[in-house]
């Protein structure tokens, strides 16, 4: 998914990149999922991806750490 996100963002396909972020967030346990806002239009997709990519990345790191602690 990280590669799919990177390809979409690099090609300027921010709506597709945002969809990948939604999918990544859905794969996390409920307590790590971020409350993501809905996209209103294509222009807001770039801002959305910039805002939430790092937050989801940190949640994924937390989840990996949890799995390693078991």
Tab-separated table of N, CA and C in Angstrom:
chain	number	residue	atom	x	y	z
A	1	UNK	N	0.809	-1.186	0.000
A	1	UNK	CA	0.000	0.000	0.000
A	1	UNK	C	0.859	1.259	0.000
A	2	UNK	N	2.005	1.164	0.651
A	2	UNK	CA	2.893	2.322	0.692
A	2	UNK	C	3.356	2.686	-0.719
A	3	UNK	N	3.664	1.673	-1.514
A	3	UNK	CA	4.067	1.926	-2.892
A	3	UNK	C	2.928	2.522	-3.709
A	4	UNK	N	1.730	1.991	-3.516
A	4	UNK	CA	0.565	2.521	-4.236
A	4	UNK	C	0.334	3.979	-3.875
A	5	UNK	N	0.476	4.288	-2.595
A	5	UNK	CA	0.329	5.674	-2.167
A	5	UNK	C	1.398	6.548	-2.822
A	6	UNK	N	2.639	6.089	-2.778
A	6	UNK	CA	3.743	6.861	-3.353
A	6	UNK	C	3.568	7.110	-4.841
A	7	UNK	N	3.162	6.094	-5.587
A	7	UNK	CA	2.932	6.256	-7.024
A	7	UNK	C	1.830	7.271	-7.294
A	8	UNK	N	0.728	7.132	-6.581
A	8	UNK	CA	-0.396	8.042	-6.802
A	8	UNK	C	-0.014	9.478	-6.473
A	9	UNK	N	0.666	9.664	-5.353
A	9	UNK	CA	1.059	11.021	-4.963
A	9	UNK	C	2.059	11.615	-5.947
A	10	UNK	N	3.032	10.824	-6.361
A	10	UNK	CA	4.044	11.324	-7.300
A	10	UNK	C	3.453	11.680	-8.657
A	11	UNK	N	2.383	11.016	-9.031
A	11	UNK	CA	1.726	11.314	-10.304
A	11	UNK	C	0.701	12.434	-10.173
A	12	UNK	N	0.554	12.964	-8.963
A	12	UNK	CA	-0.414	14.031	-8.753
A	12	UNK	C	-1.842	13.540	-8.672
A	13	UNK	N	-2.015	12.258	-8.434
A	13	UNK	CA	-3.345	11.658	-8.316
A	13	UNK	C	-3.730	11.631	-6.833
A	14	UNK	N	-4.038	12.795	-6.297
A	14	UNK	CA	-4.249	12.919	-4.856
A	14	UNK	C	-5.526	12.235	-4.375
A	15	UNK	N	-6.522	12.141	-5.208
A	15	UNK	CA	-7.737	11.424	-4.811
A	15	UNK	C	-7.415	9.944	-4.634
A	16	UNK	N	-6.654	9.368	-5.561
A	16	UNK	CA	-6.255	7.963	-5.427
A	16	UNK	C	-5.351	7.766	-4.212
A	17	UNK	N	-4.460	8.715	-3.969
A	17	UNK	CA	-3.590	8.631	-2.789
A	17	UNK	C	-4.422	8.678	-1.512
A	18	UNK	N	-5.434	9.523	-1.482
A	18	UNK	CA	-6.312	9.604	-0.314
A	18	UNK	C	-7.063	8.289	-0.111
A	19	UNK	N	-7.493	7.652	-1.195
A	19	UNK	CA	-8.177	6.363	-1.083
A	19	UNK	C	-7.264	5.318	-0.447
A	20	UNK	N	-5.989	5.342	-0.811
A	20	UNK	CA	-5.033	4.405	-0.226
A	20	UNK	C	-4.888	4.672	1.272
A	21	UNK	N	-4.854	5.957	1.655
A	21	UNK	CA	-4.761	6.278	3.078
A	21	UNK	C	-5.978	5.756	3.843
A	22	UNK	N	-7.164	5.896	3.257
A	22	UNK	CA	-8.370	5.358	3.889
A	22	UNK	C	-8.223	3.848	4.076
A	23	UNK	N	-7.717	3.157	3.065
A	23	UNK	CA	-7.557	1.701	3.144
A	23	UNK	C	-6.529	1.315	4.204
A	24	UNK	N	-5.434	2.062	4.253
A	24	UNK	CA	-4.402	1.781	5.251
A	24	UNK	C	-4.979	1.961	6.659
A	25	UNK	N	-5.736	3.013	6.841
A	25	UNK	CA	-6.333	3.296	8.146
A	25	UNK	C	-7.300	2.185	8.553
A	26	UNK	N	-8.057	1.669	7.605
A	26	UNK	CA	-9.020	0.607	7.897
A	26	UNK	C	-8.352	-0.691	8.327
A	27	UNK	N	-7.103	-0.902	7.941
A	27	UNK	CA	-6.388	-2.124	8.287
A	27	UNK	C	-5.849	-2.103	9.714
A	28	UNK	N	-5.808	-0.930	10.330
A	28	UNK	CA	-5.298	-0.808	11.690
A	28	UNK	C	-6.356	-1.262	12.698
A	29	UNK	N	-5.918	-1.687	13.885
A	29	UNK	CA	-6.892	-2.003	14.935
A	29	UNK	C	-7.728	-0.756	15.268
A	30	UNK	N	-8.907	-0.982	15.781
A	30	UNK	CA	-9.830	0.125	16.043
A	30	UNK	C	-9.230	1.224	16.910
A	31	UNK	N	-8.450	0.853	17.908
A	31	UNK	CA	-7.910	1.869	18.804
A	31	UNK	C	-6.787	2.694	18.182
A	32	UNK	N	-6.250	2.254	17.052
A	32	UNK	CA	-5.211	3.021	16.367
A	32	UNK	C	-5.726	3.772	15.136
A	33	UNK	N	-6.949	3.478	14.740
A	33	UNK	CA	-7.495	4.145	13.555
A	33	UNK	C	-7.714	5.628	13.824
A	34	UNK	N	-7.406	6.418	12.820
A	34	UNK	CA	-7.617	7.855	12.915
A	34	UNK	C	-9.025	8.201	12.441
A	35	UNK	N	-9.646	9.165	13.077
A	35	UNK	CA	-10.959	9.612	12.588
A	35	UNK	C	-10.749	10.513	11.367
A	36	UNK	N	-10.813	9.936	10.197
A	36	UNK	CA	-10.540	10.687	8.976
A	36	UNK	C	-11.784	11.415	8.505
A	37	UNK	N	-11.567	12.601	8.004
A	37	UNK	CA	-12.668	13.385	7.465
A	37	UNK	C	-12.927	12.979	6.022
A	38	UNK	N	-14.137	13.181	5.595
A	38	UNK	CA	-14.496	12.884	4.207
A	38	UNK	C	-13.972	13.974	3.292
A	39	UNK	N	-13.595	13.587	2.100
A	39	UNK	CA	-13.143	14.563	1.117
A	39	UNK	C	-14.348	15.252	0.480
A	40	UNK	N	-14.271	16.550	0.383
A	40	UNK	CA	-15.375	17.293	-0.206
A	40	UNK	C	-15.204	17.492	-1.705
A	41	UNK	N	-13.952	17.637	-2.141
A	41	UNK	CA	-13.699	17.834	-3.558
A	41	UNK	C	-12.259	17.442	-3.878
A	42	UNK	N	-11.939	17.468	-5.145
A	42	UNK	CA	-10.601	17.053	-5.585
A	42	UNK	C	-9.510	17.972	-5.047
A	43	UNK	N	-9.817	19.241	-4.869
A	43	UNK	CA	-8.811	20.181	-4.379
A	43	UNK	C	-8.402	19.893	-2.938
A	44	UNK	N	-9.316	19.363	-2.159
A	44	UNK	CA	-8.995	19.073	-0.769
A	44	UNK	C	-8.183	17.786	-0.616
A	45	UNK	N	-8.083	16.970	-1.651
A	45	UNK	CA	-7.365	15.695	-1.572
A	45	UNK	C	-5.876	15.894	-1.320
A	46	UNK	N	-5.280	16.886	-1.923
A	46	UNK	CA	-3.837	17.126	-1.726
A	46	UNK	C	-3.568	17.523	-0.275
A	47	UNK	N	-4.366	18.402	0.260
A	47	UNK	CA	-4.219	18.807	1.654
A	47	UNK	C	-4.460	17.623	2.586
A	48	UNK	N	-5.461	16.825	2.276
A	48	UNK	CA	-5.792	15.644	3.068
A	48	UNK	C	-4.602	14.692	3.136
A	49	UNK	N	-3.995	14.387	1.992
A	49	UNK	CA	-2.881	13.442	1.973
A	49	UNK	C	-1.691	13.999	2.734
A	50	UNK	N	-1.442	15.294	2.590
A	50	UNK	CA	-0.326	15.906	3.307
A	50	UNK	C	-0.549	15.855	4.817
A	51	UNK	N	-1.779	16.037	5.236
A	51	UNK	CA	-2.099	16.065	6.660
A	51	UNK	C	-2.064	14.680	7.289
A	52	UNK	N	-2.617	13.690	6.618
A	52	UNK	CA	-2.831	12.395	7.267
A	52	UNK	C	-1.779	11.341	6.977
A	53	UNK	N	-0.938	11.504	5.974
A	53	UNK	CA	0.033	10.456	5.665
A	53	UNK	C	0.963	10.188	6.848
A	54	UNK	N	1.529	11.224	7.421
A	54	UNK	CA	2.470	11.004	8.524
A	54	UNK	C	1.762	10.449	9.756
A	55	UNK	N	0.519	10.866	10.003
A	55	UNK	CA	-0.216	10.349	11.154
A	55	UNK	C	-0.500	8.855	10.999
A	56	UNK	N	-0.876	8.443	9.810
A	56	UNK	CA	-1.137	7.017	9.576
A	56	UNK	C	0.166	6.231	9.638
A	57	UNK	N	1.224	6.810	9.137
A	57	UNK	CA	2.529	6.157	9.189
A	57	UNK	C	2.935	5.885	10.640
A	58	UNK	N	2.735	6.863	11.528
A	58	UNK	CA	3.058	6.659	12.942
A	58	UNK	C	2.160	5.604	13.577
A	59	UNK	N	0.895	5.559	13.199
A	59	UNK	CA	-0.018	4.538	13.726
A	59	UNK	C	0.426	3.148	13.287
A	60	UNK	N	0.899	3.031	12.063
A	60	UNK	CA	1.392	1.745	11.562
A	60	UNK	C	2.634	1.315	12.336
A	61	UNK	N	3.519	2.251	12.620
A	61	UNK	CA	4.715	1.941	13.409
A	61	UNK	C	4.308	1.458	14.802
A	62	UNK	N	3.334	2.116	15.416
A	62	UNK	CA	2.842	1.678	16.728
A	62	UNK	C	2.277	0.264	16.659
A	63	UNK	N	1.536	-0.015	15.620
A	63	UNK	CA	0.935	-1.342	15.458
A	63	UNK	C	2.024	-2.403	15.277
A	64	UNK	N	3.015	-2.109	14.473
A	64	UNK	CA	4.122	-3.070	14.293
A	64	UNK	C	4.820	-3.347	15.622
A	65	UNK	N	5.018	-2.285	16.402
A	65	UNK	CA	5.663	-2.455	17.702
A	65	UNK	C	4.834	-3.343	18.621
A	66	UNK	N	3.523	-3.143	18.586
A	66	UNK	CA	2.637	-4.011	19.380
A	66	UNK	C	2.782	-5.466	18.990
A	67	UNK	N	2.823	-5.711	17.689
A	67	UNK	CA	2.937	-7.088	17.205
A	67	UNK	C	4.268	-7.708	17.627
A	68	UNK	N	5.305	-6.919	17.646
A	68	UNK	CA	6.623	-7.434	18.041
A	68	UNK	C	6.688	-7.716	19.540
A	69	UNK	N	5.890	-7.003	20.327
A	69	UNK	CA	5.899	-7.194	21.769
A	69	UNK	C	5.191	-8.464	22.210
A	70	UNK	N	4.388	-9.044	21.328
A	70	UNK	CA	3.682	-10.276	21.694
A	70	UNK	C	4.585	-11.424	21.748
